[in-house]
PDB file of C-alpha atoms in Angstrom:
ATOM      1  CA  UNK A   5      10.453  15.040 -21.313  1.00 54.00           C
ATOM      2  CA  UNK A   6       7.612  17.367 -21.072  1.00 72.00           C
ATOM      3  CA  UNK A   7       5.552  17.344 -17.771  1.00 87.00           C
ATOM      4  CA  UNK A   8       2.541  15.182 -17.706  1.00 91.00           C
ATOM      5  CA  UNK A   9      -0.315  17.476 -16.786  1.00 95.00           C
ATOM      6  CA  UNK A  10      -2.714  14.703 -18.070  1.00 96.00           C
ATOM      7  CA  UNK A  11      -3.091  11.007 -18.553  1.00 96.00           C
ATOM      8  CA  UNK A  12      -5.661   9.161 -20.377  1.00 97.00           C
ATOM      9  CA  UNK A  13      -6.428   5.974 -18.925  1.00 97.00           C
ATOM     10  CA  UNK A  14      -8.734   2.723 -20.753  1.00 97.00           C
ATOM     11  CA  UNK A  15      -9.093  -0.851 -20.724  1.00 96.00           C
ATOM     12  CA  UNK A  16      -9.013  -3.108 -23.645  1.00 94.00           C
ATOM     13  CA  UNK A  17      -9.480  -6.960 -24.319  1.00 89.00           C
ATOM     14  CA  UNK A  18     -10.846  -9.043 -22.353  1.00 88.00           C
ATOM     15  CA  UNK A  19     -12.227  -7.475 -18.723  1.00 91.00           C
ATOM     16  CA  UNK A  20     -10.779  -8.866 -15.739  1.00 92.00           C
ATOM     17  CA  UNK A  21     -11.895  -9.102 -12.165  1.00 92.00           C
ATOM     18  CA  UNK A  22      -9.946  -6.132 -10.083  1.00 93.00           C
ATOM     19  CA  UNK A  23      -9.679  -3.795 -13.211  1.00 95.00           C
ATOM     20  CA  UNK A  24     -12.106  -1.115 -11.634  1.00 96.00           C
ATOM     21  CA  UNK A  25      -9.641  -1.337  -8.420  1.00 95.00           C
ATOM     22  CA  UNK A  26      -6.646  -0.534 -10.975  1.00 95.00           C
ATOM     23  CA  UNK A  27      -8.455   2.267 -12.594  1.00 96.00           C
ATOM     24  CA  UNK A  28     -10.258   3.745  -9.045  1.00 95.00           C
ATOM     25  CA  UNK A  29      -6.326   3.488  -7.979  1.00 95.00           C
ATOM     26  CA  UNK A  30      -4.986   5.226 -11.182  1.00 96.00           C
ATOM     27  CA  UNK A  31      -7.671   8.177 -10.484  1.00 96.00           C
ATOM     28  CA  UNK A  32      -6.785   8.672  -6.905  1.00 95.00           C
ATOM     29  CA  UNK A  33      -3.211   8.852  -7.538  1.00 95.00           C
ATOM     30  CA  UNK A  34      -3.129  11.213 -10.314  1.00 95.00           C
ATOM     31  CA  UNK A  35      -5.503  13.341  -8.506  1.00 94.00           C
ATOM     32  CA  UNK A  36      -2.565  13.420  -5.382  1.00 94.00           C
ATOM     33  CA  UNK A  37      -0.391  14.691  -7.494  1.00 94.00           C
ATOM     34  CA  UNK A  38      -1.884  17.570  -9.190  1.00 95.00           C
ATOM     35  CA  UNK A  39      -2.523  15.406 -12.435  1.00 95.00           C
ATOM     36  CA  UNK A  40      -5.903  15.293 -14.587  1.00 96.00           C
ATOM     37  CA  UNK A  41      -7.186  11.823 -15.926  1.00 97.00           C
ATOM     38  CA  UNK A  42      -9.282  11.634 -18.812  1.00 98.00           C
ATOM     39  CA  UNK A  43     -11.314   8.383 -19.201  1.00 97.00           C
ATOM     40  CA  UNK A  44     -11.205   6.560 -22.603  1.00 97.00           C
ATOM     41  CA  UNK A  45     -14.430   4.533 -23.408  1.00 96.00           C
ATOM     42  CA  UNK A  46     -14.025   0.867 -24.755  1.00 96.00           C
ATOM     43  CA  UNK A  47      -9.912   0.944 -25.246  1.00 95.00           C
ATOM     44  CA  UNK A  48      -8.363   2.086 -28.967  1.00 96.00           C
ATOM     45  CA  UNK A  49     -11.902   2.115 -30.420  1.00 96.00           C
ATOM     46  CA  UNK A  50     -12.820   4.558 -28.146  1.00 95.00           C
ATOM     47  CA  UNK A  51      -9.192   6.414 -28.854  1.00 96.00           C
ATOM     48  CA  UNK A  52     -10.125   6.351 -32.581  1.00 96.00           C
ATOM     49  CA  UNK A  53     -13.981   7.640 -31.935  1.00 96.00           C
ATOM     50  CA  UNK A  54     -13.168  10.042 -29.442  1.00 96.00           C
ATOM     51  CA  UNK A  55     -15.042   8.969 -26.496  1.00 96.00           C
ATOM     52  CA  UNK A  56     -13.325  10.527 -23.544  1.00 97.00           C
ATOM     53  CA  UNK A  57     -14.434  12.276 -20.561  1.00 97.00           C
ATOM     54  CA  UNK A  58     -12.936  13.907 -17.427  1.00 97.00           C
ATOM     55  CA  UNK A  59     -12.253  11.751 -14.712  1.00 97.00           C
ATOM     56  CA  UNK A  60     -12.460  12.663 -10.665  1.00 96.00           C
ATOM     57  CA  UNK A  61     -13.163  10.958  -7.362  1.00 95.00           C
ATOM     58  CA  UNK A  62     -16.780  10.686  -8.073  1.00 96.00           C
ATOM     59  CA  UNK A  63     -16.020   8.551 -10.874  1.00 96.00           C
ATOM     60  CA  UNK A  64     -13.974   5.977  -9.074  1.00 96.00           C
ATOM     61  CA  UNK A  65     -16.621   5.740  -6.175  1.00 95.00           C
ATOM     62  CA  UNK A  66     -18.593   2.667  -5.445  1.00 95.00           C
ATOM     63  CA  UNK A  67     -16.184   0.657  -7.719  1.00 94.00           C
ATOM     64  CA  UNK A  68     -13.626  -1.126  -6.312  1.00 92.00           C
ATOM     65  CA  UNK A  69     -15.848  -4.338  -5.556  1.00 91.00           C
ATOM     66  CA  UNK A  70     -17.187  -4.506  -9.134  1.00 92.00           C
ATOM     67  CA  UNK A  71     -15.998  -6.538 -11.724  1.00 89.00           C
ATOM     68  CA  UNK A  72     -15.472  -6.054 -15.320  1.00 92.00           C
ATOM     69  CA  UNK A  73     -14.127  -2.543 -16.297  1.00 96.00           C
ATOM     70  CA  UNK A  74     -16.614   0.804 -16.045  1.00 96.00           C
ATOM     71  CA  UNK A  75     -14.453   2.334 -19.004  1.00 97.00           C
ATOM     72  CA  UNK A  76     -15.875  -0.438 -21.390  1.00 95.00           C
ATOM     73  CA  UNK A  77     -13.581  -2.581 -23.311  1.00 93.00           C
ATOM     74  CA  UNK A  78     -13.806  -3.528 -27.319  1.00 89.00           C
ATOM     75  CA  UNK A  79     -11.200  -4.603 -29.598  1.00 86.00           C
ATOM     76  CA  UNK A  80     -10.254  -2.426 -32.822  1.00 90.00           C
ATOM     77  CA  UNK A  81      -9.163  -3.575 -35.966  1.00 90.00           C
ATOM     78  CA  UNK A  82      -9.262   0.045 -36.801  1.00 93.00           C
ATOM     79  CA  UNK A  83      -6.227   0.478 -34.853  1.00 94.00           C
ATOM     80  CA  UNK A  84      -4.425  -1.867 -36.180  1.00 92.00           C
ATOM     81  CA  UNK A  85      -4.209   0.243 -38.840  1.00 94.00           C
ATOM     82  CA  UNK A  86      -1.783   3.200 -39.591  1.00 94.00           C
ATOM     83  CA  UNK A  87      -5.182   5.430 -40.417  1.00 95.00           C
ATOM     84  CA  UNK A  88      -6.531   4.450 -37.128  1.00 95.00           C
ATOM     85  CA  UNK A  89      -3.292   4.576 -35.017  1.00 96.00           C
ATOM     86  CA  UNK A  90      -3.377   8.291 -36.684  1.00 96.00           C
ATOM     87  CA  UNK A  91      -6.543   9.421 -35.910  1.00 97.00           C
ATOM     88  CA  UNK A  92      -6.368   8.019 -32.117  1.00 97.00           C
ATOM     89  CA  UNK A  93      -2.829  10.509 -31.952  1.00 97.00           C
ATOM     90  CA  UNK A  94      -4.868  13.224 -33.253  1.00 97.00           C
ATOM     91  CA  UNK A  95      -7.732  12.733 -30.835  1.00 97.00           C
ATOM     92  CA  UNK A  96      -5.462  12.567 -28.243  1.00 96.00           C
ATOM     93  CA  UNK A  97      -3.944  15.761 -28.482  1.00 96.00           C
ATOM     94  CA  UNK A  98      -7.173  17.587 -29.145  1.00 97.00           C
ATOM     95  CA  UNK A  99      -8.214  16.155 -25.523  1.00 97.00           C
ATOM     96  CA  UNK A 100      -4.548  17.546 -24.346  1.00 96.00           C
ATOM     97  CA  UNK A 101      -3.595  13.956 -23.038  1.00 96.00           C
ATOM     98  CA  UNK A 102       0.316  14.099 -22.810  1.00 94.00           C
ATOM     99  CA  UNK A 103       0.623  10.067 -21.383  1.00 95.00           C
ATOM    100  CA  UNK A 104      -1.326   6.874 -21.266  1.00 96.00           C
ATOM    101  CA  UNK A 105      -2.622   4.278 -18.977  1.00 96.00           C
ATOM    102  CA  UNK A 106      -3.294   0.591 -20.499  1.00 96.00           C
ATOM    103  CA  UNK A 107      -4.857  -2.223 -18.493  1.00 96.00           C
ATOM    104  CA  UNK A 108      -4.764  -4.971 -20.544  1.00 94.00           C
ATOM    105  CA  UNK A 109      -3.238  -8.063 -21.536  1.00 92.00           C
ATOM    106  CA  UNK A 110      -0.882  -9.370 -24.277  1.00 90.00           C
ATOM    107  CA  UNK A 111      -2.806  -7.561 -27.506  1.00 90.00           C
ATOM    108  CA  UNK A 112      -3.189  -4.637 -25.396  1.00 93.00           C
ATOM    109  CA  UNK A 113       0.328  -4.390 -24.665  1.00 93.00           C
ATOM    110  CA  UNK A 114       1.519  -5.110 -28.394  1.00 93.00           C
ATOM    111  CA  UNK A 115      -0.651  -2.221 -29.553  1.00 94.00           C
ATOM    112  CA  UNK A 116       0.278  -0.050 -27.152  1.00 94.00           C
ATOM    113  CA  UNK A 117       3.798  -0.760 -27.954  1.00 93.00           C
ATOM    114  CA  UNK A 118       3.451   0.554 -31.259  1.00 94.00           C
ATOM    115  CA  UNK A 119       1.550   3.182 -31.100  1.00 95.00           C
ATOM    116  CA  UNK A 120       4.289   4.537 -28.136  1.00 94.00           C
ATOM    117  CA  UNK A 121       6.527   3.924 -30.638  1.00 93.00           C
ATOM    118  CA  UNK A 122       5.001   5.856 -33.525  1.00 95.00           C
ATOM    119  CA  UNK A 123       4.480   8.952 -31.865  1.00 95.00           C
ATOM    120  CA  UNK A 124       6.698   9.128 -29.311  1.00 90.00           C
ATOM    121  CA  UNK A 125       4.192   8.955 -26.299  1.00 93.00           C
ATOM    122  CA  UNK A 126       4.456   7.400 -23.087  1.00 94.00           C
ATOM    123  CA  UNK A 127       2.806   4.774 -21.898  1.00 95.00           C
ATOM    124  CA  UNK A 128       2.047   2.665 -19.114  1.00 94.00           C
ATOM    125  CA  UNK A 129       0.604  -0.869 -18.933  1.00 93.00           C
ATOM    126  CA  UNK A 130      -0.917  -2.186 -16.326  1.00 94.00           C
ATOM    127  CA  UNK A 131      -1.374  -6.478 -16.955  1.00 93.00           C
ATOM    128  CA  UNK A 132      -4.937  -7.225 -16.514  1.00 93.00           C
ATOM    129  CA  UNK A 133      -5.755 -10.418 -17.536  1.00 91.00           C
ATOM    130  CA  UNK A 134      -7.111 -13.876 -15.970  1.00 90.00           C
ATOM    131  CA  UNK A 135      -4.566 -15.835 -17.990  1.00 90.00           C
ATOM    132  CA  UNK A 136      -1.329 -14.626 -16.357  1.00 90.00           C
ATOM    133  CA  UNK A 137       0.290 -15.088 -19.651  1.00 88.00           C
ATOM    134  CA  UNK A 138       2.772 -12.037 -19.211  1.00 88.00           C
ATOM    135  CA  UNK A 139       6.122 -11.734 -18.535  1.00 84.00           C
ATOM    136  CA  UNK A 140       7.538  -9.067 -15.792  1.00 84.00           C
ATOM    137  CA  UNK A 141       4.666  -9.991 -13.196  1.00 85.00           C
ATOM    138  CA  UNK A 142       4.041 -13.103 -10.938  1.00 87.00           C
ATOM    139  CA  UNK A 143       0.256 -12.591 -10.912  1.00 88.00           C
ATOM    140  CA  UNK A 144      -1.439 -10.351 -13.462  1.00 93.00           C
ATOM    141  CA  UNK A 145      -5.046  -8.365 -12.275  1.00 93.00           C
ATOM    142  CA  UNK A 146      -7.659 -11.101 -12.571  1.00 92.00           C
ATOM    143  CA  UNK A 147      -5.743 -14.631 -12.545  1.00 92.00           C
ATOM    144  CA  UNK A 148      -5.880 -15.323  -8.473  1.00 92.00           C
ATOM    145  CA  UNK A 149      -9.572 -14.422  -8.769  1.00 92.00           C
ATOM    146  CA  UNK A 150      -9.884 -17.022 -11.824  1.00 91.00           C
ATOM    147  CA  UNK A 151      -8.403 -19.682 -10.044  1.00 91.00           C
ATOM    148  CA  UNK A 152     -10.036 -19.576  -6.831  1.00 92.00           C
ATOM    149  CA  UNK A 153     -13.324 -19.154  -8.672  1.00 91.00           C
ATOM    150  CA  UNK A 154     -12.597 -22.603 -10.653  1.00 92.00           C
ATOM    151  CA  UNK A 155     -11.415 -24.393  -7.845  1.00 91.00           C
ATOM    152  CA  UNK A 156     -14.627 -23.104  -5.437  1.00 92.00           C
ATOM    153  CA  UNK A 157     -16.689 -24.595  -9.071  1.00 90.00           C
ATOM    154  CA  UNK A 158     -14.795 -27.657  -9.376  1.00 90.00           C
ATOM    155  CA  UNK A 159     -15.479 -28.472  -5.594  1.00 89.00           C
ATOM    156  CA  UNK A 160     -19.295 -28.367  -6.239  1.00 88.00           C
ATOM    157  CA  UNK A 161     -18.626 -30.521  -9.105  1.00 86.00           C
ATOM    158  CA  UNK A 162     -16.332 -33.297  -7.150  1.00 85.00           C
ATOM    159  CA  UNK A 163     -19.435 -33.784  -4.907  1.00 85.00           C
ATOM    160  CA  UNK A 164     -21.516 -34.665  -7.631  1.00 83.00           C
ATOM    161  CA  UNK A 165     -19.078 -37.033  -9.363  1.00 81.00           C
ATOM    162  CA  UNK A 166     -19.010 -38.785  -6.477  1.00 81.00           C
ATOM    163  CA  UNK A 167     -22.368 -39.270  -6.077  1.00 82.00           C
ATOM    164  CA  UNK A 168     -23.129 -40.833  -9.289  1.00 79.00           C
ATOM    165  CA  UNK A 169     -19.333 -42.529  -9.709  1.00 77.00           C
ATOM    166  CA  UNK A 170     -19.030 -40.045 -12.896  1.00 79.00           C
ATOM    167  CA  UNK A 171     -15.608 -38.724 -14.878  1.00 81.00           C
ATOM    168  CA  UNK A 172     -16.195 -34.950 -15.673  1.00 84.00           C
ATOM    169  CA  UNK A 173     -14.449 -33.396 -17.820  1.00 85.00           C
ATOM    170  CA  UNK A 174     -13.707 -29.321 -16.464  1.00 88.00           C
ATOM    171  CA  UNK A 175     -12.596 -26.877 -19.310  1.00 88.00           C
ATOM    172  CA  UNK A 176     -10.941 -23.690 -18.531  1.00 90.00           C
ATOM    173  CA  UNK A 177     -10.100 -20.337 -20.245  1.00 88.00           C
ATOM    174  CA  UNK A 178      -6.207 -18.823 -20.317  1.00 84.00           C
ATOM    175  CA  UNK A 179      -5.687 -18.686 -23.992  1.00 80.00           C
ATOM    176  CA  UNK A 180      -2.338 -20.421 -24.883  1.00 83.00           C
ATOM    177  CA  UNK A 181      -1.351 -20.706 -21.269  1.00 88.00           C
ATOM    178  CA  UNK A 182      -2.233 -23.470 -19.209  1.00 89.00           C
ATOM    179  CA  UNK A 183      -1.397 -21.780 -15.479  1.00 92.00           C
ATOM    180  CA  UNK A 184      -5.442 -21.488 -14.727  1.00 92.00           C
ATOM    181  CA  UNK A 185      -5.899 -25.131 -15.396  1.00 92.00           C
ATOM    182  CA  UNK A 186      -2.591 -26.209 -13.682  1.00 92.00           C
ATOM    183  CA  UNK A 187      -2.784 -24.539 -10.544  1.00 93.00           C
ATOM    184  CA  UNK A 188      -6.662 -25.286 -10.282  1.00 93.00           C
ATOM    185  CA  UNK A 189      -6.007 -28.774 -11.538  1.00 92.00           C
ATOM    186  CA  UNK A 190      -3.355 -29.165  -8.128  1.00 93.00           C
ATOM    187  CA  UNK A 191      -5.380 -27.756  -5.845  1.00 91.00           C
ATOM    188  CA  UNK A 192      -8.842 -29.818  -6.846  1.00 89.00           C
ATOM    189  CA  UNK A 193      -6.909 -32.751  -7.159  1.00 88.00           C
ATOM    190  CA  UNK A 194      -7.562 -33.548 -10.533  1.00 88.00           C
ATOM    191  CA  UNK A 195      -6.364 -37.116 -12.037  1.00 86.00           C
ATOM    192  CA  UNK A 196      -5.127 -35.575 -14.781  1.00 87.00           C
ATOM    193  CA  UNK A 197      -4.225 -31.967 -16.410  1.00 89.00           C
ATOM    194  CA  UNK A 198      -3.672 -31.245 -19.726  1.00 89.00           C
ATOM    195  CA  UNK A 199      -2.441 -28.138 -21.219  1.00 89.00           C
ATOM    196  CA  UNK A 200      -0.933 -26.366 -24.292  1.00 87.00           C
ATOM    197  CA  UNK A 201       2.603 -26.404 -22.958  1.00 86.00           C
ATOM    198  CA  UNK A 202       2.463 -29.968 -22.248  1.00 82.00           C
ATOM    199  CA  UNK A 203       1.879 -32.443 -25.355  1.00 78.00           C
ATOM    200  CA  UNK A 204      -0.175 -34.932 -23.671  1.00 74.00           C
ATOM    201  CA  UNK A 205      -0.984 -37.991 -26.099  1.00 75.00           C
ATOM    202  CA  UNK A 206      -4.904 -39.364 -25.276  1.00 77.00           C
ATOM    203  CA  UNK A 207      -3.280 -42.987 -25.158  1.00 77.00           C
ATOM    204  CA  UNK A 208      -1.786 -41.634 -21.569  1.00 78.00           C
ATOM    205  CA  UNK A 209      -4.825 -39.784 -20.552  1.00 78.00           C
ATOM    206  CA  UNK A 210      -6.632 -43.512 -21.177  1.00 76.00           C
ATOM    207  CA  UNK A 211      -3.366 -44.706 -19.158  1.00 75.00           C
ATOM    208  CA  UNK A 212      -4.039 -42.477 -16.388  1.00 76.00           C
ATOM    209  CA  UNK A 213      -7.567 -43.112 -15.947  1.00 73.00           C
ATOM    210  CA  UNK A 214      -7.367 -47.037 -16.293  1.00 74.00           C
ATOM    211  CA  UNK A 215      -4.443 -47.613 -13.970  1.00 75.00           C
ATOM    212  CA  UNK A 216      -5.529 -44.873 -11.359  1.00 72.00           C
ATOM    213  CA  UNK A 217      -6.533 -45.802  -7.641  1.00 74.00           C
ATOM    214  CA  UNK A 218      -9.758 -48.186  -8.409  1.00 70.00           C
ATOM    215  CA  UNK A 219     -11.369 -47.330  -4.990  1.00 69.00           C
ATOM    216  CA  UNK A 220     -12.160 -43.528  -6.255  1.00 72.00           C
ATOM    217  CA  UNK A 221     -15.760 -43.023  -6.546  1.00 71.00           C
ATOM    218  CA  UNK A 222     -15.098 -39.725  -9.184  1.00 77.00           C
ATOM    219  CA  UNK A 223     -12.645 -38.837 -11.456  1.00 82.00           C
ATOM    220  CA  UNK A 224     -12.103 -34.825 -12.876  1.00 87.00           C
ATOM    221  CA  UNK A 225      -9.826 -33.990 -16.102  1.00 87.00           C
ATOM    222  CA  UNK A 226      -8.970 -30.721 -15.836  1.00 89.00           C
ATOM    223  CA  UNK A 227      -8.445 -29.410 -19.163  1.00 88.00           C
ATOM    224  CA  UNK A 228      -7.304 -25.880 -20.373  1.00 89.00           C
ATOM    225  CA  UNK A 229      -8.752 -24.644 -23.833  1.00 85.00           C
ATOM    226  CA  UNK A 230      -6.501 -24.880 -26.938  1.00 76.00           C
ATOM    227  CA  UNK A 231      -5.300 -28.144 -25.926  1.00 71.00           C
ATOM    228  CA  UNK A 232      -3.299 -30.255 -28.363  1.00 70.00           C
ATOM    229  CA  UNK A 233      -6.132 -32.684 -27.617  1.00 71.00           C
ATOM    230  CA  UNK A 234      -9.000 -30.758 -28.286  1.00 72.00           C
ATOM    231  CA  UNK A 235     -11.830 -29.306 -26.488  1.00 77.00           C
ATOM    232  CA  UNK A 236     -13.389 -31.009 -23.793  1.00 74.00           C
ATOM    233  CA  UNK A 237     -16.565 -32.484 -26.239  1.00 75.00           C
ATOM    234  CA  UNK A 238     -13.616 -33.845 -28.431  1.00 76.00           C
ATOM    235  CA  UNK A 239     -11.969 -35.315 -25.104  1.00 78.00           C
ATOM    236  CA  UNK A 240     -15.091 -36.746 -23.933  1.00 74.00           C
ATOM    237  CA  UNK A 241     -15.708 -38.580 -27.441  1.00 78.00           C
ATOM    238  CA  UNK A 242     -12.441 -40.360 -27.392  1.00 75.00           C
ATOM    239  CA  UNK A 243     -12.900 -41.474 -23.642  1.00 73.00           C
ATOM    240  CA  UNK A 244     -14.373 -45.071 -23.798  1.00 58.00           C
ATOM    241  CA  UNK A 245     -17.539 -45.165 -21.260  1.00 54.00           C
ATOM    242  CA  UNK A 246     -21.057 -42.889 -20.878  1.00 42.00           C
ATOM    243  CA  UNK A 247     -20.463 -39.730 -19.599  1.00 41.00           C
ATOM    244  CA  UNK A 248     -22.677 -36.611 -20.348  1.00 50.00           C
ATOM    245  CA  UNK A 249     -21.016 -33.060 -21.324  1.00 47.00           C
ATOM    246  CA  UNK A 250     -22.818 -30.226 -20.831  1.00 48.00           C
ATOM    247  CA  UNK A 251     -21.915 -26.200 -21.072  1.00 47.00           C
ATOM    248  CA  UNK A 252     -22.347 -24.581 -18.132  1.00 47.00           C
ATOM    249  CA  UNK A 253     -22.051 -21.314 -18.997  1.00 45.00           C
ATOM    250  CA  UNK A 254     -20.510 -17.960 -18.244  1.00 40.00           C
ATOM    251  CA  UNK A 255     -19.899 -17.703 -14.489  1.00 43.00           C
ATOM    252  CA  UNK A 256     -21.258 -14.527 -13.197  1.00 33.00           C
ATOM    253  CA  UNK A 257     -18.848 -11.331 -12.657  1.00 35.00           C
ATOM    254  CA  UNK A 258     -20.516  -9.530 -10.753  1.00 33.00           C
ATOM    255  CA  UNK A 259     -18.248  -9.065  -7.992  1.00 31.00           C
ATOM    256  CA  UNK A 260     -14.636  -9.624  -7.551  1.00 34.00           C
ATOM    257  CA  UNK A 261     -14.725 -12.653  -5.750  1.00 33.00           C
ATOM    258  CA  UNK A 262     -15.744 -14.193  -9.467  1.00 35.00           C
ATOM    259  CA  UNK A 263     -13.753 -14.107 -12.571  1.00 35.00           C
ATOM    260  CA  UNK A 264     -14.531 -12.410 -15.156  1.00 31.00           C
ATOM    261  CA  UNK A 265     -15.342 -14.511 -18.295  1.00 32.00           C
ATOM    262  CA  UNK A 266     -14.188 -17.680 -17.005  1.00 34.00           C
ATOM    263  CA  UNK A 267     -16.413 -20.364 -18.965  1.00 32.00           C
ATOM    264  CA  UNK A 268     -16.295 -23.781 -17.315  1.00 35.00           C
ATOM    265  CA  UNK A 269     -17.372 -27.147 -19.798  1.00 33.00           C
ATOM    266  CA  UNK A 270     -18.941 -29.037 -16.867  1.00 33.00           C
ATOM    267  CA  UNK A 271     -19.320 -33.049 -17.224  1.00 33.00           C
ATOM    268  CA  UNK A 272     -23.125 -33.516 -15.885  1.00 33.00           C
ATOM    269  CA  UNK A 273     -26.236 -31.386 -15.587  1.00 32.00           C
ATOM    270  CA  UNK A 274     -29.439 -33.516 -16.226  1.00 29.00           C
ATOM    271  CA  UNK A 275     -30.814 -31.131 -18.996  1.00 29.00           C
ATOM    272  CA  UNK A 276     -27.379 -31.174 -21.126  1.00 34.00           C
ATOM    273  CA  UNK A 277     -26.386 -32.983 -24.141  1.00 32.00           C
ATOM    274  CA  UNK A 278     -25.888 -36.973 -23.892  1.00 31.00           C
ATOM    275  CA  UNK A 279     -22.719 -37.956 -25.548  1.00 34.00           C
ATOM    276  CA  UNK A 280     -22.544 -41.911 -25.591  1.00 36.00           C
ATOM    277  CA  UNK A 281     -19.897 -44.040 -26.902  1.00 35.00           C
TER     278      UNK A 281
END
């Protein structure tokens, strides 16, 4: 193999809280050891467009505590493409770039797979991705961040259900894994989970919820999206009582301590949408 003088480093799909820590670490490495980085902007898009720069310390520093990604992230349907794979290969060369860096998740990877394959370059991927959903790691970059943000959110919402005696329903992100919404589920205590991985019929959710301990004054069902049940609106329309359903939002990323892109369907907030059965 031919000495790596250079890497090029990027993020693609969704961001992820600690990815600026992964590339700030990438940097600092490569510098160690003699070896150039060259930043790609906004993953194979950027490969394809040609929207790389030189990386050094100064542009790694003041990052480590942000979330979401400084390179940018995007996804391509250009590269999935043999055209586009091509003209990323050629713009990699003319930027001298003899390896890559990929912090990603599963699409990521699968892209990057291919393209390695292709043209014979190596490749490194680093997972980075609040669903955990890979194999080869125990936690991927983002996921303990996603569930300690949901569980801190789902805390705030238990003392509200039990101040009105209300059943909220709590959606979570993770794709077609269910590990954000299980482990959060555990730790909050929910009365019931449902996942992907896990066909849960409704008639048992109903079971659950009518047969549970009677002297609870709230009830959360933690729910993870994707379900074979539906969404948490088509949940709460099959659940026999008034509750009201209301989307919270996107949870700030600012910092690390909150996960990037984590949306939470919350089950009160006085100015959301009534849903009575």
């Amino acid at each position: 193999m031919t000495q790596i003088k250079n890497i090029g480093l990027f993020t693609s799909g969704g961001d992820a809280p600690g990815m600026n820590a992964a590339i700030r670490a990438v940097v600092r490495s490569a510098i160690y050891y003699n070896v150039g980085v060259t930043g790609i902007r906004r993953g194979f898009e950027g490969m394809i467009n040609g929207d790389m720069f030189p990386m050094n310390i100064k542009s790694v520093s003041n990052i480590i505590q942000r979330g979401g990604t400084i390179l940018k992230t995007a996804r391509s349907e250009k590269f999935r493409t043999v055209e586009g794979r091509k003209i990323a290969y050629e713009n990699i060369i003319a930027n001298n770039i003899d390896a890559l860096v990929a912090i990603g998740g599963d699409g990521t990877f699968r892209g990057a797979k291919e393209f390695g394959q292709e043209y014979d370059i190596p490749i490194l991927g680093m997972p980075g991705t609040i669903d955990n959903d890979l194999c080869g790691t125990d936690f991927t970059i983002g996921y303990d961040t996603a569930i300690n943000t949901v569980i801190d959110a789902v805390d705030k919402i238990r003392d509200t259900a039990e101040s009105h005696n209300r059943l909220f329903i709590v959606e979570v992100m993770g794709r077609d894994s269910g590990l954000i919404a299980l482990r959060t589920g555990i730790a909050a205590g929910a009365e019931t989970i449902l996942i992907p991985e896990n066909k849960t019929d409704i008639d048992a959710v109903f079971y659950r919820l009518e047969n549970g301990r009677k002297d609870k004054t709230s009830k959360i069902i933690m729910l993870a999206e994707n379900g074979i049940v539906g969404d948490a609106f088509e949940v709460g329309r099959q659940i026999k009582k008034n509750f009201r359903i209301t989307i919270r939002g996107f949870l700030s990323w600012v910092t690390s301590s909150v996960v990037a892109g984590l949306l939470v369907w919350i089950g009160y907030w006085p100015a959301g949408q009534v849903l009575r059965q």
